[in-house]
Short mmCIF file of C-alpha atoms and ligand atoms in Angstrom, two decimals:
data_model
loop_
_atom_site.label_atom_id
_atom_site.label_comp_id
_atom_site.label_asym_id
_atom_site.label_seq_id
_atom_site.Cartn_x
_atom_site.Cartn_y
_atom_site.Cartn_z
CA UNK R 1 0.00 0.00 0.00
CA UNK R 2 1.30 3.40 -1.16
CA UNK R 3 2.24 5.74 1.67
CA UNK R 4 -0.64 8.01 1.27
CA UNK R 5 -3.33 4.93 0.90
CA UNK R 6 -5.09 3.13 3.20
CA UNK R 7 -7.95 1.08 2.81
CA UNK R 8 -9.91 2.76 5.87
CA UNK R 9 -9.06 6.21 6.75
CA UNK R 10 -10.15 7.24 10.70
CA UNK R 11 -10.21 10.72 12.18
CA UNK R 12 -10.25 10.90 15.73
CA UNK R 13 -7.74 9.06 18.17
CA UNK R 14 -10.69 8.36 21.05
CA UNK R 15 -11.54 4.77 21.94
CA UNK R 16 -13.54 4.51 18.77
CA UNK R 17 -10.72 5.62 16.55
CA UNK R 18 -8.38 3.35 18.16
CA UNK R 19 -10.45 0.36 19.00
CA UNK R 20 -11.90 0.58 15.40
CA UNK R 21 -7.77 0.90 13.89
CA UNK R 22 -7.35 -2.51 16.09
CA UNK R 23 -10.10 -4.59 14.83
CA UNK R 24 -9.28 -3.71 11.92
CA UNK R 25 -5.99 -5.03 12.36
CA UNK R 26 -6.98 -8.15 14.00
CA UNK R 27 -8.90 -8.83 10.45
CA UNK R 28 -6.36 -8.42 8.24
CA UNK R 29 -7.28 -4.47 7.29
CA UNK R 30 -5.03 -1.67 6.91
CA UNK R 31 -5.96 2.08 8.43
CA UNK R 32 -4.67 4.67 9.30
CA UNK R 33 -5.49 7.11 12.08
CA UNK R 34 -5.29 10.99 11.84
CA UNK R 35 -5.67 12.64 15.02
CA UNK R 36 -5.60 16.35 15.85
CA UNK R 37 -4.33 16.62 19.30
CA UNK R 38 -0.97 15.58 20.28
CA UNK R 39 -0.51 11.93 21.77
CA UNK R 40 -0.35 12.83 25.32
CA UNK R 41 -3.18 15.16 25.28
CA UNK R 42 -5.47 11.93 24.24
CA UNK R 43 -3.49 9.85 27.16
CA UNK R 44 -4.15 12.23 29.60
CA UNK R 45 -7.48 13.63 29.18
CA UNK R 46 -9.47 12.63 32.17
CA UNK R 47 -13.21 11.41 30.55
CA UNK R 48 -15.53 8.74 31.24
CA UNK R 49 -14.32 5.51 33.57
CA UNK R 50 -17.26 2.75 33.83
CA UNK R 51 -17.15 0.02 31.68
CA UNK R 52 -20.32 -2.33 30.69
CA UNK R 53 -19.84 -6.09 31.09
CA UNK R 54 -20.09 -6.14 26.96
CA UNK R 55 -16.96 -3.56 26.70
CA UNK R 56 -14.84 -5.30 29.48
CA UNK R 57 -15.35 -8.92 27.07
CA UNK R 58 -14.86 -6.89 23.85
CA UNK R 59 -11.24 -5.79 25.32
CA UNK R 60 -10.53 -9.28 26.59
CA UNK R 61 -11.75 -11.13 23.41
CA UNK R 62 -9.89 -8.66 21.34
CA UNK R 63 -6.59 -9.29 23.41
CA UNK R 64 -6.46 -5.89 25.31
CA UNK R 65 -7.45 -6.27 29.12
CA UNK R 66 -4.01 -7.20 30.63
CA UNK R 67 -3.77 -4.09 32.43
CA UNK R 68 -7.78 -3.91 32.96
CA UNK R 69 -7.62 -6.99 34.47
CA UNK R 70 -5.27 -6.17 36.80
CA UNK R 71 -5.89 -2.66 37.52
CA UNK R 72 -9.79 -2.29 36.87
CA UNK R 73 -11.88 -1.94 39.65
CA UNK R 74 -15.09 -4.62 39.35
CA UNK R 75 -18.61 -3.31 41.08
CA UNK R 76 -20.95 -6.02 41.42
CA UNK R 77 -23.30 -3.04 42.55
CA UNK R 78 -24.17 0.38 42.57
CA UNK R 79 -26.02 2.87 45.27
CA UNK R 80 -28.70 4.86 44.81
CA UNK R 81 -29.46 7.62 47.36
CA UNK R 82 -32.41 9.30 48.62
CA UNK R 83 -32.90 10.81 52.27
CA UNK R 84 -29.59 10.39 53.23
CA UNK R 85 -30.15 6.50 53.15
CA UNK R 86 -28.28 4.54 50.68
CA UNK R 87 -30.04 1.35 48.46
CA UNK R 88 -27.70 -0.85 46.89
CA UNK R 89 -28.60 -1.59 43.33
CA UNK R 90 -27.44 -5.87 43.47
CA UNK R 91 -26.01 -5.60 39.70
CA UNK R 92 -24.38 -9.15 39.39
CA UNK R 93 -27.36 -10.79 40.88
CA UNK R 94 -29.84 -9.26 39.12
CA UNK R 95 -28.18 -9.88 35.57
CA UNK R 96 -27.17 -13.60 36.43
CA UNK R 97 -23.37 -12.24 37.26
CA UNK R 98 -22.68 -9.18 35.30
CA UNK R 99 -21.34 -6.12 36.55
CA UNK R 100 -19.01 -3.19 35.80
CA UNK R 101 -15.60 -2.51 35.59
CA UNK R 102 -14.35 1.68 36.65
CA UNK R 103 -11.61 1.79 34.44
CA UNK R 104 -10.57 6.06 33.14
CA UNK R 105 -11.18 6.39 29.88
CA UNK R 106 -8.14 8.12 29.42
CA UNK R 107 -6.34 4.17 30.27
CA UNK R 108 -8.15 2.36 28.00
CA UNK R 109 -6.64 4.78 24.92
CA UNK R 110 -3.30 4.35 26.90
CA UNK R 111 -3.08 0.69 26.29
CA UNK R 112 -4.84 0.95 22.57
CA UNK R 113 -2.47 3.30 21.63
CA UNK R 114 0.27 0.78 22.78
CA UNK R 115 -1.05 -1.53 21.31
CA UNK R 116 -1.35 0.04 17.66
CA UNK R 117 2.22 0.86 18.17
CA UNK R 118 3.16 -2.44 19.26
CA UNK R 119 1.11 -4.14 16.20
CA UNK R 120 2.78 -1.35 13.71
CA UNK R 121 -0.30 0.41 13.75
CA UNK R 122 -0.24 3.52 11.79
CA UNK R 123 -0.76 6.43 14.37
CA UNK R 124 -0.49 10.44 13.25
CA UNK R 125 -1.43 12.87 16.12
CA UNK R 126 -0.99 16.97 16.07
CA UNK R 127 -2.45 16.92 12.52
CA UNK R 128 -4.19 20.00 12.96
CA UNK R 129 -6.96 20.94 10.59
CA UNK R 130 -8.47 17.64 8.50
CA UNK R 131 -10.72 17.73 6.09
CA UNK R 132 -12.59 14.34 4.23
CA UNK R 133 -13.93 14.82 0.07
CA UNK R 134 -15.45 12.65 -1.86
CA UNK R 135 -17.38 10.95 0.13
CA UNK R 136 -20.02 10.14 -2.17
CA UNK R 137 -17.68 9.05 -4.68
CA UNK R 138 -15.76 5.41 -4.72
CA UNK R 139 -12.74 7.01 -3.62
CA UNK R 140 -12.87 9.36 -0.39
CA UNK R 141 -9.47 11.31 0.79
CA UNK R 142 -8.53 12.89 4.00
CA UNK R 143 -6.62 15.54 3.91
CA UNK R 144 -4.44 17.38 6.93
CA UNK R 145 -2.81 20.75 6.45
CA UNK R 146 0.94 19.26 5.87
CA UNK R 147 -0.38 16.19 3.60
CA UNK R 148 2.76 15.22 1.67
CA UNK R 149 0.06 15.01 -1.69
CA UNK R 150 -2.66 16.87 -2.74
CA UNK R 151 -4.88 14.44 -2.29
CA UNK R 152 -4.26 13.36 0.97
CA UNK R 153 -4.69 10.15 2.70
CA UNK R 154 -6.65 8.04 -0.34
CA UNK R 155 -9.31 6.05 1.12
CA UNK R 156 -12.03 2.91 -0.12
CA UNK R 157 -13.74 4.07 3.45
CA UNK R 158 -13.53 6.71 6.14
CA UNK R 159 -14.80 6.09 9.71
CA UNK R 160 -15.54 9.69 11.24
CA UNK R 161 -14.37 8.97 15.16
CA UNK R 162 -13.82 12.38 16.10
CA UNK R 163 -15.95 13.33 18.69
CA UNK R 164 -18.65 15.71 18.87
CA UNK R 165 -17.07 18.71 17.77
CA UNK R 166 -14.79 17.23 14.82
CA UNK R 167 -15.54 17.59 11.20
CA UNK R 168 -17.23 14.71 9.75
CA UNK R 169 -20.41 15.06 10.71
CA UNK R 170 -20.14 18.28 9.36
CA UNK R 171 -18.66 17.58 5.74
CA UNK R 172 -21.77 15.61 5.33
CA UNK R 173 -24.19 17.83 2.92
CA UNK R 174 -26.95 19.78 4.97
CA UNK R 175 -29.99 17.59 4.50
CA UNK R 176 -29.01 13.95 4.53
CA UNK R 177 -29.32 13.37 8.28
CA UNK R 178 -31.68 14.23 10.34
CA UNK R 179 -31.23 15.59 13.99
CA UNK R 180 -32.12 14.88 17.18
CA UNK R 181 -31.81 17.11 19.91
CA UNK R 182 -32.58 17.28 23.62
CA UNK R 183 -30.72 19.79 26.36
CA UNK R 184 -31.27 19.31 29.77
CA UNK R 185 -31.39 22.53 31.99
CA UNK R 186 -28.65 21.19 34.26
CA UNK R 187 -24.72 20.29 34.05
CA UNK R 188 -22.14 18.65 36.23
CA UNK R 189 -19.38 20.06 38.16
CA UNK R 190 -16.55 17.47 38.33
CA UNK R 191 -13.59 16.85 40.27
CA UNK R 192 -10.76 14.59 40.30
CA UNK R 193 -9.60 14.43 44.34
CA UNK R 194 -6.59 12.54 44.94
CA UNK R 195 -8.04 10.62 48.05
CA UNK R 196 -8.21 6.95 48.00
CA UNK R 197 -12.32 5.97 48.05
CA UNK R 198 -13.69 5.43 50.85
CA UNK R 199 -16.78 3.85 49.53
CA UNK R 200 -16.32 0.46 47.30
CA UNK R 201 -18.95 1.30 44.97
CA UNK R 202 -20.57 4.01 43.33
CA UNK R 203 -22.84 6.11 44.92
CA UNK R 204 -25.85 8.13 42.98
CA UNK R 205 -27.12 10.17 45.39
CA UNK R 206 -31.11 12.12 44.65
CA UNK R 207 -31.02 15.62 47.06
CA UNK R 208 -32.94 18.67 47.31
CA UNK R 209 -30.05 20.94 46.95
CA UNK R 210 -29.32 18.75 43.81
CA UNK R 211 -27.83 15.67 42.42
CA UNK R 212 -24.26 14.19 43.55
CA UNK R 213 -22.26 11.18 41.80
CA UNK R 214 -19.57 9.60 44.42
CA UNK R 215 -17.48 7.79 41.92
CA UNK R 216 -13.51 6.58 41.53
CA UNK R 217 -10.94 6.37 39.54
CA UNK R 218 -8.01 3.75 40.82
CA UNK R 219 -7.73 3.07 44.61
CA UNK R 220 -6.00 6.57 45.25
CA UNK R 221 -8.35 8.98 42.95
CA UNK R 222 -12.05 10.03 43.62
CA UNK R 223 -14.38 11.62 41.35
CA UNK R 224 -17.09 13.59 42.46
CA UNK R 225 -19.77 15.30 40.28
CA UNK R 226 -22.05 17.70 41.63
CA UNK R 227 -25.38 19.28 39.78
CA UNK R 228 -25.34 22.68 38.86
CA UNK R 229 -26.44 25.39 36.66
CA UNK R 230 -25.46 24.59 32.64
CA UNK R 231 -23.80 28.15 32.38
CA UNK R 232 -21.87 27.89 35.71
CA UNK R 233 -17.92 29.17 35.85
CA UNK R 234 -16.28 25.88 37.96
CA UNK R 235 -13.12 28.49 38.69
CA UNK R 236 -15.71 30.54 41.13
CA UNK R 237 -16.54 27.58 43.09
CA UNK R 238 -13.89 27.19 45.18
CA UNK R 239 -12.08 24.15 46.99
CA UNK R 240 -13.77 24.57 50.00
CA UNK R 241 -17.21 25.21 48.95
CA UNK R 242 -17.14 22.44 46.41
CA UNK R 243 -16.57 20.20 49.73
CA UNK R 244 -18.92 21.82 51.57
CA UNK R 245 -21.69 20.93 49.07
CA UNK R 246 -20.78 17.77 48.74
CA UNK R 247 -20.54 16.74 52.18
CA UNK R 248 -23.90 18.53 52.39
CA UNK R 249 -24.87 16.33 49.12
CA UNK R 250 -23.76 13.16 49.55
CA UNK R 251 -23.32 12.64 53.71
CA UNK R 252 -25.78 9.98 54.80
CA UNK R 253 -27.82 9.05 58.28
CA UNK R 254 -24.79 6.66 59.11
CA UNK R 255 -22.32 9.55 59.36
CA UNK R 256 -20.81 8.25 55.96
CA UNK R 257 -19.64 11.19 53.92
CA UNK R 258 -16.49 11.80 51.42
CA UNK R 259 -13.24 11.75 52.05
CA UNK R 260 -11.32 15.14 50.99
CA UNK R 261 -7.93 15.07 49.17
CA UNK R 262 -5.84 17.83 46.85
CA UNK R 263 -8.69 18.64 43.50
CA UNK R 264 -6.62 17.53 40.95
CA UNK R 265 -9.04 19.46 38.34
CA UNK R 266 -12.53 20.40 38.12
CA UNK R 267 -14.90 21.32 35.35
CA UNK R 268 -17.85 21.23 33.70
CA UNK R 269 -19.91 18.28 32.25
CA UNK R 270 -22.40 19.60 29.83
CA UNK R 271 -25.28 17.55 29.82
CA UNK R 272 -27.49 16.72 26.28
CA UNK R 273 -29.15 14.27 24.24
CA UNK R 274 -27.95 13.98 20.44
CA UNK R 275 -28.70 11.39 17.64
CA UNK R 276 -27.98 11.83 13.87
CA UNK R 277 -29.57 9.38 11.52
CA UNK R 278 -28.37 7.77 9.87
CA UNK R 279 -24.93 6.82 10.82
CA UNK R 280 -23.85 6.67 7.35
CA UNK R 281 -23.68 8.69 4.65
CA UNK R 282 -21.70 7.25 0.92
CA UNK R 283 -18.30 6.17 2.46
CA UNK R 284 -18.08 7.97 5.46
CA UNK R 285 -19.25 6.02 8.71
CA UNK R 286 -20.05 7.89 11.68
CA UNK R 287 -18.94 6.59 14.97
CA UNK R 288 -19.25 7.39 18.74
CA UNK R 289 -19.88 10.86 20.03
CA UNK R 290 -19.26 11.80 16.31
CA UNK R 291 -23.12 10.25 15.35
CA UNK R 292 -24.54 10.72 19.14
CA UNK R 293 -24.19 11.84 22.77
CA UNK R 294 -26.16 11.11 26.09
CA UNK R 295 -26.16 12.56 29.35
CA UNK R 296 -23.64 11.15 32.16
CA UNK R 297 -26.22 10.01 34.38
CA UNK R 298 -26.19 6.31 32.59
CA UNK R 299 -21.91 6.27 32.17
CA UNK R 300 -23.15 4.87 28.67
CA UNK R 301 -20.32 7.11 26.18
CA UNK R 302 -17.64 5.33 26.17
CA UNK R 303 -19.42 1.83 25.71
CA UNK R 304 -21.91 3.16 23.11
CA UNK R 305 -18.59 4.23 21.26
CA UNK R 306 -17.05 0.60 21.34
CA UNK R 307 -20.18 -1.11 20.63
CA UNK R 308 -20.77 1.02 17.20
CA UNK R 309 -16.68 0.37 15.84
CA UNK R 310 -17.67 -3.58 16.56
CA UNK R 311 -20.58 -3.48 14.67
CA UNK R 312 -18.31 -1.32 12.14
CA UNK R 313 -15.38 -3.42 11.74
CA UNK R 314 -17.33 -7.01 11.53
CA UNK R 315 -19.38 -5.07 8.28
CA UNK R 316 -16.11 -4.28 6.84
CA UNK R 317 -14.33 -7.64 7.57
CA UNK R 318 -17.28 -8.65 5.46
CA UNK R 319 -16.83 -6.27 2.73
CA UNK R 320 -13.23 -7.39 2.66
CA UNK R 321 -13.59 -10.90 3.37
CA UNK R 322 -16.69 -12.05 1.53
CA UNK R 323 -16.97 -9.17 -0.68
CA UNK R 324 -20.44 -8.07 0.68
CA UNK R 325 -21.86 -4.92 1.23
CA UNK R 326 -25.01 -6.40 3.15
CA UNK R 327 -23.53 -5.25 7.03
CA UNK R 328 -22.33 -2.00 5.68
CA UNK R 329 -25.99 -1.71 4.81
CA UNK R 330 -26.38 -2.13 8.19
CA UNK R 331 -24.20 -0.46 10.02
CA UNK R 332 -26.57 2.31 11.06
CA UNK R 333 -29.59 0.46 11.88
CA UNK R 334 -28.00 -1.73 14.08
CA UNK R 335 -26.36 1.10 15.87
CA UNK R 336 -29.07 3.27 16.74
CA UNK R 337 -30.89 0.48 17.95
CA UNK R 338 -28.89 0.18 20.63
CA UNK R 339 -27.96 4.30 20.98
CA UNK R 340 -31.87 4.91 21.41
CA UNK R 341 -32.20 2.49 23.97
CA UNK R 342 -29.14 3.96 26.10
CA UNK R 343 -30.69 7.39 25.25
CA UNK R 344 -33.76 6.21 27.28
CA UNK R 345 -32.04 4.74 29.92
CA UNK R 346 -29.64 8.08 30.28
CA UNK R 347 -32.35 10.14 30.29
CA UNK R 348 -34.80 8.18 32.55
CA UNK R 349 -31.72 8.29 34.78
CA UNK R 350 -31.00 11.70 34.56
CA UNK R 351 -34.72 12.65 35.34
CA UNK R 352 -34.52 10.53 38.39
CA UNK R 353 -31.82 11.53 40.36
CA UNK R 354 -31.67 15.33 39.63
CA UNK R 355 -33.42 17.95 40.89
CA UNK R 356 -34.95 19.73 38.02
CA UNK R 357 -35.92 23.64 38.32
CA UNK R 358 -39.69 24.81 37.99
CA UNK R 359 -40.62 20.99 38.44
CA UNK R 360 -44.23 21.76 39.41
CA UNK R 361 -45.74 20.27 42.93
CA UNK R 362 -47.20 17.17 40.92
CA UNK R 363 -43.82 16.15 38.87
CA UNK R 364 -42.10 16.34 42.03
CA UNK R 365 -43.99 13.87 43.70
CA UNK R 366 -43.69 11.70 40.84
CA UNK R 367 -40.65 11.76 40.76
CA UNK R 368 -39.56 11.15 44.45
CA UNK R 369 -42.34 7.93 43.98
CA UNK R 370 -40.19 6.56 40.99
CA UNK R 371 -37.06 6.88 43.36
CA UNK R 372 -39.28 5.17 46.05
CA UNK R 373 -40.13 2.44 43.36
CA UNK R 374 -36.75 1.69 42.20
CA UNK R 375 -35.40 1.38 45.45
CA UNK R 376 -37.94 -0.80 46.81
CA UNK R 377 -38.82 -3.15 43.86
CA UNK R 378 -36.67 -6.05 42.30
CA UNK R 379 -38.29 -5.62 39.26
CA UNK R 380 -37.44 -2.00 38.60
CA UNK R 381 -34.03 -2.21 40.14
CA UNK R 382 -33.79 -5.55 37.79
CA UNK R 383 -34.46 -3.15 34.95
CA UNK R 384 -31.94 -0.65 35.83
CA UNK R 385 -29.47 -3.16 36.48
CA UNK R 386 -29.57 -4.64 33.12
CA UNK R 387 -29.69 -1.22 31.09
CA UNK R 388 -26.45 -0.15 33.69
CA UNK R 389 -24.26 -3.20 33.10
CA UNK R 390 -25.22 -2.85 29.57
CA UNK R 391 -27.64 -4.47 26.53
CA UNK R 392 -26.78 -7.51 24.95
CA UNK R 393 -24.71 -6.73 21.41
CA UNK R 394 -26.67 -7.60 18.46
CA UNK R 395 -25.68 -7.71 15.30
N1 APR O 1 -9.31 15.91 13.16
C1 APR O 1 -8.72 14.91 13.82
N2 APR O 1 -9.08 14.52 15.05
C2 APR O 1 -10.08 15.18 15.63
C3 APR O 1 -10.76 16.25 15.00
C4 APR O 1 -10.34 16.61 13.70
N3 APR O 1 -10.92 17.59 13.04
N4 APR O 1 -11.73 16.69 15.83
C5 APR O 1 -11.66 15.95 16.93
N5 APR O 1 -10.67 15.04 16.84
C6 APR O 1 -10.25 14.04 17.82
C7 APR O 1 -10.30 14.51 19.24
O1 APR O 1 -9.11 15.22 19.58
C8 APR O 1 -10.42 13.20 20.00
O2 APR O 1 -9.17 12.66 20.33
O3 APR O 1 -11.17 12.96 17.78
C9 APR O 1 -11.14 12.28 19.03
C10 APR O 1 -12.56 11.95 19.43
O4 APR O 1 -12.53 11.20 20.62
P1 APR O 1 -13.71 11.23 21.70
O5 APR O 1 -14.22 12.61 21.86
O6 APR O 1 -13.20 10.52 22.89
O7 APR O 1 -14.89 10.42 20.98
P2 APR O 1 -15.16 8.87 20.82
O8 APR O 1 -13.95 8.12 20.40
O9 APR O 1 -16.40 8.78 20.02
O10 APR O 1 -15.46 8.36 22.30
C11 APR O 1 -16.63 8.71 22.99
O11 APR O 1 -15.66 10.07 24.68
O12 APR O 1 -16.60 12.11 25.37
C12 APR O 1 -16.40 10.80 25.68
O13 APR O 1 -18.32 10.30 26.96
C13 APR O 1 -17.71 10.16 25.71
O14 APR O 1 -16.87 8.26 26.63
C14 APR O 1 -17.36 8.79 25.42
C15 APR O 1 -16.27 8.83 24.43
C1 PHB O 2 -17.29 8.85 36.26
O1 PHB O 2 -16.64 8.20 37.09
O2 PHB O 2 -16.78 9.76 35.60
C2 PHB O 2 -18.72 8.55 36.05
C3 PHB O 2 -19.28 7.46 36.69
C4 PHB O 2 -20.63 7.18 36.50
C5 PHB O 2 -21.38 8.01 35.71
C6 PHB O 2 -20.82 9.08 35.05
C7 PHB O 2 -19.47 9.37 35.23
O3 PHB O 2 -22.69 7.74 35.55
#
């Protein structure tokens, strides 16, 4: 293969990017990745960190869970809170032994960019400004400010992996995919608190100030999320305010309340709902937060973004393979089956646990009844527990 050919082009260096490059790989197909940010940028930006049962087997079965094995934390169970009184959620025995695994996001690009590397894998970060063309055509290129040839990066396919704010999605012509759209009037504050947790699972925690999320990253980082206004500053909250509110958050009956450590960082967690359909448009292939988005409250991100480059790289092993378009076809479908159903699920959770301004005197109720449910029935905590340790894959 000529330098400046490849037979799938990706843009974006995130877990779909990278896990997409490596399945690739593992059947027999050469890509290449083109990724604007520098290397350790990608390694060191601090994003999601909970892990479905589905994405933990997808990195063992694709030979990529050495460290996750050894290093990722396994929750059998989550917590919701209400009243200061915590309910455990029993994931692993409602879902006949699944659970989760809190693994940063940030690690599992770590060890895929190894990986690549390792494998010969053909990584390009700090490219700066990319651009895809002819995408309806048989042909597409990529193309990156200091491309050696005017055309670029030739391509029989490009997988758009870059995110949310990258340009695929956009070099799509206005009119072939429809939007949809829903913003929630609330956003997170997060920190990153270098205190060992004091809790061994996570804790979701319903107040009247607002919600709180008690979550970890490895046995000497805590991360703490705290609800708050979508246009809020996180430099004017201070250190000891954010503590204060989340002692005043999360503390329960039992005396149980966070452990404080040095904030590492905080920031803000914008919080929508986004779907484009479909997935697809000629040659390029939409993938991850690059075709849709969810709110927090599930932790479903990272795992929706694995599940679609799966789905992705089987259709292609079977364009390649068996020299059929019929899972390329697809590709989309299948996807958003799945997105829409952790878009309910994100935003049933959301609408739980936080406290939403102007809820009138009746929605209120409601809602504190459907905390009262789920933490007193098997059947609805059943239900969450499935959706939270994640859908079966279909294909
Ligand atoms: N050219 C090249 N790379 C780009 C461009 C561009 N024009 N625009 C963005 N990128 C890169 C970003 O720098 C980033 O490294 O694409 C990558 C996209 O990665 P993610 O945003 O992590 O998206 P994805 O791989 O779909 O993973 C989704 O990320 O935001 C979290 O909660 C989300 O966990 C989920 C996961
Ligand atoms: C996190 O640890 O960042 C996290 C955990 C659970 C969520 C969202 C974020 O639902």
């Amino acid at each position: 293969m000529a330098p400046s050919e490849t037979q799938v082009g990706i843009v974006g260096a995130g877990p779909a990017g990278l896990m997409l490059s490596h399945w690739l790989h593992l059947h027999g197909i050469h890509s290449i990745v083109l990724e604007a940010k520098t290397r350790q940028h990608c390694e060191e930006r601090i994003r999601a960190g909970v892990l479905e049962q589905g994405s933990v087997d997808m990195l063992r079965s694709a030979g990529l869970a050495s460290r996750l094995d050894r290093e990722g934390m396994r929750h059998e169970g989550i917590e919701i809170g209400l009243n200061r009184e915590r309910y455990r959620i029993p994931l692993a025995e409602l879902t006949g032994g699944k659970a989760i695994t809190v693994y940063g996001q940030h690690e599992v690009i770590k060890d895929l960019i190894a990986r690549r590397l390792a494998d010969g894998g053909d990584l390009r970060f700090e490219c700066g400004e990319v651009s895809v063309h002819g995408i309806e055509g048989p042909r597409p290129s990529i193309r990156t400010v200091d491309s050696s040839s005017e055309d670029g990066f030739l391509c029989d396919f490009i997988a758009g992996c870059d995110g949310f704010h990258g340009i695929c999605r956009p070099s799509i012509p206005q009119g072939a995919l429809a939007e949809y759209e829903c913003a929630f009037p609330f956003a997170w504050l997060g920190i990153l608190a270098e205190a060992p947790p004091s809790r061994d699972e996570l804790l979701y925690m319903h107040h009247e100030r607002g919600f709180a999320l008690y979550s970890m990253r490895s046995p000497s980082l805590t991360r703490l999320y705290l609800q708050c206004r979508p246009e809020e500053d996180a430099g004017l909250w201070s250190d000891g305010q954010i503590w204060d509110e989340l002692h005043t958050r999360l503390g329960c009956a039992d005396g149980w309340r966070p452990t404080e450590g040095r904030i590492l960082q905080k920031g803000i967690t914008g919080m929508r709902g986004f779907v484009v359909e479909p997935m697809q448009f000629g040659r390029l292939f939409l993938a991850g937060d690059a075709a849709h988005i969810v709110p927090p409250t599930g932790a479903k991100g990272m795992n929706l973004a694995l599940a679609d480059v799966y789905v992705l790289a089987q259709a292609l092993r079977s364009y390649y393979h068996d020299n059929s378009t019929a899972q390329l076809e697809q590709y989309s479908a299948i996807c958003l089956r799945r997105v829409w159903k952790a878009q309910r699920f994100s935003t049933w959770m959301t609408m739980l646990l936080h406290r939403p301004e102007g809820a009138s005197p009746f929605d209120r109720r409601r809602q504190l009844a459907e905390l009262d449910y789920v933490t007193s029935s098997r059947a609805a905590a059943a239900s969450l527990a499935e959706n939270y340790v994640g859908l079966a894959m279909e294909f």
